[in-house]
Tab-separated table of C-alpha atoms and ligand atoms in Angstrom:
chain	number	residue	atom	x	y	z
A	982	MET	CA	-6.144	-16.572	16.277
A	983	ASN	CA	-2.822	-16.085	18.000
A	984	ILE	CA	-1.807	-12.714	16.624
A	985	ARG	CA	1.718	-12.812	17.993
A	986	ASN	CA	2.466	-16.252	16.527
A	987	ASN	CA	0.953	-15.378	13.189
A	988	ILE	CA	3.091	-12.268	12.855
A	989	THR	CA	6.234	-14.041	14.012
A	990	ASN	CA	5.696	-16.902	11.577
A	991	LEU	CA	4.988	-14.576	8.691
A	992	ARG	CA	8.047	-12.475	9.384
A	993	GLN	CA	10.316	-15.482	9.745
A	994	ASN	CA	9.307	-16.709	6.315
A	995	LEU	CA	9.723	-13.403	4.503
A	996	PRO	CA	12.639	-13.197	2.108
A	997	ASP	CA	15.227	-10.463	2.691
A	998	GLY	CA	14.026	-7.151	1.362
A	999	CYS	CA	10.331	-7.960	1.721
A	1000	THR	CA	8.333	-5.941	4.259
A	1001	LEU	CA	5.146	-7.019	6.027
A	1002	VAL	CA	2.396	-4.429	6.374
A	1003	VAL	CA	-0.064	-5.700	8.989
A	1004	VAL	CA	-3.519	-4.662	7.777
A	1005	THR	CA	-5.577	-3.552	10.779
A	1006	LYS	CA	-8.758	-2.349	9.073
A	1007	THR	CA	-11.893	-3.111	11.128
A	1008	GLN	CA	-9.708	-4.410	13.991
A	1009	PRO	CA	-10.204	-2.784	17.394
A	1010	VAL	CA	-7.310	-0.940	19.023
A	1011	GLN	CA	-6.835	-3.745	21.534
A	1012	LYS	CA	-6.072	-6.248	18.734
A	1013	ILE	CA	-3.622	-3.826	17.171
A	1014	GLU	CA	-1.932	-3.485	20.565
A	1015	GLU	CA	-1.377	-7.243	20.495
A	1016	ALA	CA	0.374	-6.910	17.159
A	1017	TYR	CA	2.388	-4.004	18.539
A	1018	ALA	CA	3.378	-6.091	21.563
A	1019	ALA	CA	4.671	-8.725	19.139
A	1020	GLY	CA	7.161	-6.101	18.008
A	1021	HIS	CA	5.452	-5.034	14.820
A	1022	ARG	CA	5.440	-1.353	13.864
A	1023	ILE	CA	4.164	-1.219	10.275
A	1024	PHE	CA	0.383	-1.119	9.952
A	1025	GLY	CA	-2.003	-0.444	7.102
A	1026	GLU	CA	-5.518	0.982	7.057
A	1027	ASN	CA	-7.748	1.454	4.030
A	1028	LYS	CA	-9.927	4.320	5.275
A	1029	VAL	CA	-8.886	7.735	6.529
A	1030	GLN	CA	-11.750	7.878	9.041
A	1031	GLU	CA	-10.492	4.673	10.638
A	1032	LEU	CA	-6.814	5.544	10.409
A	1033	LEU	CA	-7.125	8.866	12.270
A	1034	PRO	CA	-8.593	7.679	15.586
A	1035	LYS	CA	-6.312	4.635	15.631
A	1036	SER	CA	-3.194	6.697	15.030
A	1037	GLU	CA	-4.280	8.924	17.932
A	1038	ALA	CA	-4.921	6.006	20.270
A	1039	LEU	CA	-1.772	4.015	19.527
A	1040	PRO	CA	1.962	4.606	20.088
A	1041	ARG	CA	3.749	7.245	18.010
A	1042	ASP	CA	6.466	4.966	16.667
A	1043	ILE	CA	4.007	3.101	14.441
A	1044	GLN	CA	4.491	3.613	10.723
A	1045	TRP	CA	1.017	3.987	9.254
A	1046	HIS	CA	0.343	3.077	5.634
A	1047	LEU	CA	-2.799	4.145	3.791
A	1048	ILE	CA	-3.601	1.238	1.485
A	1049	GLY	CA	-7.148	1.971	0.272
A	1050	HIS	CA	-8.708	4.434	-2.133
A	1051	LEU	CA	-8.006	8.015	-1.038
A	1052	GLN	CA	-10.247	10.983	-1.764
A	1053	SER	CA	-8.520	14.302	-2.413
A	1054	ASN	CA	-10.477	16.102	0.305
A	1055	LYS	CA	-9.090	13.737	2.964
A	1056	VAL	CA	-5.417	14.057	2.050
A	1057	LYS	CA	-4.821	16.930	4.455
A	1058	TYR	CA	-5.710	14.802	7.484
A	1059	ILE	CA	-3.067	12.151	6.878
A	1060	VAL	CA	-0.035	13.885	5.348
A	1061	PRO	CA	1.216	15.185	8.708
A	1062	PHE	CA	2.053	11.634	9.802
A	1063	VAL	CA	1.453	8.974	7.141
A	1064	HIS	CA	4.491	6.863	6.238
A	1065	LEU	CA	3.433	5.597	2.812
A	1066	ILE	CA	0.348	6.009	0.619
A	1067	HIS	CA	-0.082	2.856	-1.518
A	1068	SER	CA	-3.080	3.941	-3.512
A	1069	VAL	CA	-2.313	6.969	-5.677
A	1070	ASP	CA	-4.509	6.489	-8.729
A	1071	SER	CA	-4.596	9.908	-10.394
A	1072	LEU	CA	-2.367	12.883	-11.102
A	1073	LYS	CA	-4.931	15.076	-9.358
A	1074	LEU	CA	-4.501	13.068	-6.162
A	1075	LEU	CA	-0.714	13.192	-6.403
A	1076	GLU	CA	-0.868	16.967	-6.837
A	1077	GLU	CA	-3.096	17.317	-3.789
A	1078	ILE	CA	-0.736	15.167	-1.709
A	1079	ASN	CA	2.103	17.401	-2.885
A	1080	LYS	CA	0.204	20.588	-1.998
A	1081	GLN	CA	-0.850	19.443	1.469
A	1082	SER	CA	2.603	17.998	2.199
A	1083	ALA	CA	4.198	21.342	1.352
A	1084	LYS	CA	1.946	23.024	3.932
A	1085	VAL	CA	3.301	20.806	6.682
A	1086	ASN	CA	6.809	20.826	5.293
A	1087	ARG	CA	6.997	17.117	4.532
A	1088	VAL	CA	7.844	14.933	1.585
A	1089	THR	CA	5.235	12.168	1.400
A	1090	SER	CA	6.188	8.783	-0.015
A	1091	CYS	CA	3.653	7.309	-2.431
A	1092	LEU	CA	3.081	4.281	-4.615
A	1093	LEU	CA	1.192	4.422	-7.887
A	1094	GLN	CA	-1.619	1.887	-7.922
A	1095	LEU	CA	-1.859	-0.139	-11.125
A	1096	HIS	CA	-5.025	-1.860	-12.242
A	1097	ILE	CA	-3.879	-5.447	-12.813
A	1098	ALA	CA	-7.033	-7.446	-11.989
A	1099	LYS	CA	-9.705	-8.543	-14.419
A	1100	GLU	CA	-12.417	-7.116	-12.169
A	1101	GLU	CA	-13.843	-3.719	-13.017
A	1102	THR	CA	-14.180	-2.478	-9.463
A	1103	LYS	CA	-10.536	-2.063	-8.511
A	1104	PHE	CA	-8.931	1.362	-8.751
A	1105	GLY	CA	-5.649	2.128	-10.448
A	1106	PHE	CA	-3.829	3.295	-13.560
A	1107	SER	CA	-3.667	1.231	-16.710
A	1108	GLU	CA	-0.187	0.827	-18.151
A	1109	LYS	CA	-0.990	3.382	-20.844
A	1110	GLU	CA	-2.249	5.913	-18.286
A	1111	LEU	CA	0.921	5.390	-16.295
A	1112	MET	CA	3.100	6.065	-19.343
A	1113	ASP	CA	1.121	9.239	-20.052
A	1114	LEU	CA	1.612	10.344	-16.461
A	1115	LEU	CA	5.358	9.746	-16.640
A	1116	SER	CA	5.683	12.025	-19.634
A	1117	ASN	CA	3.680	14.822	-17.992
A	1118	PRO	CA	6.029	17.743	-17.201
A	1119	ILE	CA	3.961	18.578	-14.118
A	1120	LEU	CA	5.701	15.715	-12.345
A	1121	ASN	CA	8.910	17.727	-12.316
A	1122	THR	CA	7.252	20.476	-10.289
A	1123	LEU	CA	6.210	18.207	-7.411
A	1124	ALA	CA	8.783	18.770	-4.670
A	1125	ASN	CA	6.821	17.366	-1.733
A	1126	VAL	CA	6.045	13.868	-2.938
A	1127	ARG	CA	8.311	10.945	-3.684
A	1128	VAL	CA	7.013	8.119	-5.857
A	1129	VAL	CA	8.808	5.090	-4.448
A	1130	GLY	CA	7.099	2.300	-6.332
A	1131	LEU	CA	3.996	0.524	-7.544
A	1132	MET	CA	1.069	-1.272	-5.911
A	1133	GLY	CA	-1.390	-3.743	-7.364
A	1134	MET	CA	-4.182	-6.087	-6.336
A	1135	ALA	CA	-4.649	-9.331	-8.225
A	1136	SER	CA	-8.034	-10.717	-9.205
A	1137	PHE	CA	-10.017	-12.355	-6.423
A	1138	THR	CA	-10.024	-15.850	-7.868
A	1139	HIS	CA	-8.931	-19.396	-7.109
A	1140	ASN	CA	-7.167	-19.446	-10.460
A	1141	THR	CA	-3.611	-19.174	-9.162
A	1142	GLU	CA	-2.128	-19.037	-12.659
A	1143	GLN	CA	-4.133	-15.911	-13.370
A	1144	VAL	CA	-3.047	-14.338	-10.090
A	1145	ARG	CA	0.565	-15.243	-10.840
A	1146	ASN	CA	0.362	-13.737	-14.319
A	1147	GLU	CA	-1.068	-10.497	-12.956
A	1148	PHE	CA	1.715	-10.179	-10.374
A	1149	ARG	CA	4.315	-11.116	-12.983
A	1150	GLY	CA	3.030	-8.426	-15.301
A	1151	LEU	CA	3.312	-5.819	-12.559
A	1152	LYS	CA	6.835	-6.886	-11.636
A	1153	ASN	CA	7.752	-6.748	-15.291
A	1154	LEU	CA	6.418	-3.194	-15.567
A	1155	PHE	CA	8.272	-2.248	-12.376
A	1156	ASP	CA	11.560	-3.542	-13.813
A	1157	ARG	CA	10.996	-1.782	-17.132
A	1158	LEU	CA	10.327	1.512	-15.366
A	1159	LYS	CA	13.468	1.123	-13.289
A	1160	SER	CA	15.522	0.869	-16.451
A	1161	MET	CA	13.988	4.046	-17.918
A	1162	ALA	CA	14.982	7.679	-17.439
A	1163	LEU	CA	12.323	8.806	-14.984
A	1164	PRO	CA	11.250	12.180	-13.584
A	1165	LYS	CA	13.227	13.011	-10.470
A	1166	VAL	CA	10.228	12.561	-8.144
A	1167	MET	CA	10.466	8.857	-8.883
A	1168	GLU	CA	12.819	6.614	-7.010
A	1169	LEU	CA	11.504	3.098	-7.438
A	1170	THR	CA	12.307	0.712	-4.618
A	1171	THR	CA	8.975	-0.759	-3.558
A	1172	LEU	CA	6.611	-3.217	-5.201
A	1173	SER	CA	3.543	-3.643	-2.989
A	1174	MET	CA	1.664	-6.784	-3.954
A	1175	GLY	CA	0.188	-9.735	-2.088
A	1176	MET	CA	-2.561	-10.144	0.527
A	1177	SER	CA	-3.589	-13.041	2.802
A	1178	GLY	CA	-4.827	-15.220	-0.048
A	1179	ASP	CA	-2.013	-14.616	-2.491
A	1180	TYR	CA	1.089	-13.258	-0.746
A	1181	ARG	CA	3.056	-16.470	-1.296
A	1182	ILE	CA	2.586	-16.151	-5.043
A	1183	ALA	CA	3.344	-12.428	-4.872
A	1184	ILE	CA	6.635	-13.112	-3.082
A	1185	GLU	CA	7.606	-15.703	-5.665
A	1186	GLU	CA	6.907	-13.078	-8.323
A	1187	GLY	CA	9.116	-10.453	-6.712
A	1188	SER	CA	6.984	-8.518	-4.215
A	1189	THR	CA	8.928	-6.309	-1.799
A	1190	MET	CA	5.928	-5.464	0.387
A	1191	ILE	CA	2.950	-7.623	1.344
A	1192	ARG	CA	-0.256	-6.347	2.981
A	1193	VAL	CA	-1.771	-8.992	5.237
A	1194	GLY	CA	-4.832	-8.801	7.496
A	1195	THR	CA	-7.002	-11.911	7.630
A	1196	ALA	CA	-4.101	-14.372	7.869
A	1197	ILE	CA	-3.050	-12.591	11.073
A	1198	PHE	CA	-6.297	-11.545	12.766
A	1199	GLY	CA	-8.769	-14.054	11.316
A	1200	ALA	CA	-11.756	-13.186	9.163
A	1201	ARG	CA	-13.074	-9.656	9.509
A	1202	GLU	CA	-16.642	-9.230	10.677
A	1203	GLN	CA	-18.910	-8.222	7.829
A	1204	VAL	CA	-20.006	-4.605	8.097
B	1783	PLP	C1	-7.930	-5.373	3.234
B	1783	PLP	C2	-6.778	-5.119	2.353
B	1783	PLP	C3	-5.645	-5.954	2.390
B	1783	PLP	C4	-5.531	-7.154	3.293
B	1783	PLP	O1	-6.454	-8.128	2.957
B	1783	PLP	P1	-6.435	-9.572	3.656
B	1783	PLP	O2	-7.070	-10.458	2.664
B	1783	PLP	O3	-7.235	-9.429	4.907
B	1783	PLP	O4	-5.029	-9.916	3.953
B	1783	PLP	C5	-4.591	-5.632	1.550
B	1783	PLP	N1	-4.628	-4.586	0.727
B	1783	PLP	C6	-5.688	-3.757	0.660
B	1783	PLP	C7	-5.660	-2.609	-0.279
B	1783	PLP	C8	-6.802	-3.996	1.473
B	1783	PLP	O5	-7.861	-3.171	1.397
């Protein structure tokens, strides 16, 4: 795989207003340096224990995104530097991010993860849970988080119509929320959807942020 070419090609074909997060999970630092040398600065990891050593080893001007499931007890390690957390899936987690961010005097940007896939295993709020969250007065007390959008993962299937419908549903929800009176911690600008196998569909359905690993680095080794 030619990492530089893959990133350049991807970026050239992105519509205005759509951001590429290069997903570096399981990739060694040297591969990430190749992506960095191609001029890319926005990287995503799905595990805190992998993100920490990589953020130490690599240049400071990288914007690190945490894209995978986050446990409350690990929040404190990433809030001092993380650029965006894509995977907030409970109020408890959002409160912990707020608490730890206050300690280091930061406001941490977050996305709420919605469960849009048919599969049981994926994390995220249902639409009903999201609506309940939005009406919870606790949200108004959170001064050290900013909810800047939504994230979702489509079903892992070759049925592209299903994938499209799942993305369309999320975009629809995103637009409905934007037209509502929301708690002041919410400032919706970002819709994170689309991975290597489905980012083209996601872009057609209105994604503003795609998270791509395999299409840039090749298949990950099984661990
Ligand atoms: C691994 C991962 C991706 C990227 O997956 P690819 O298929 O390699 O592009 C995107 N989002 C999340 C949450 C991931 O864990």
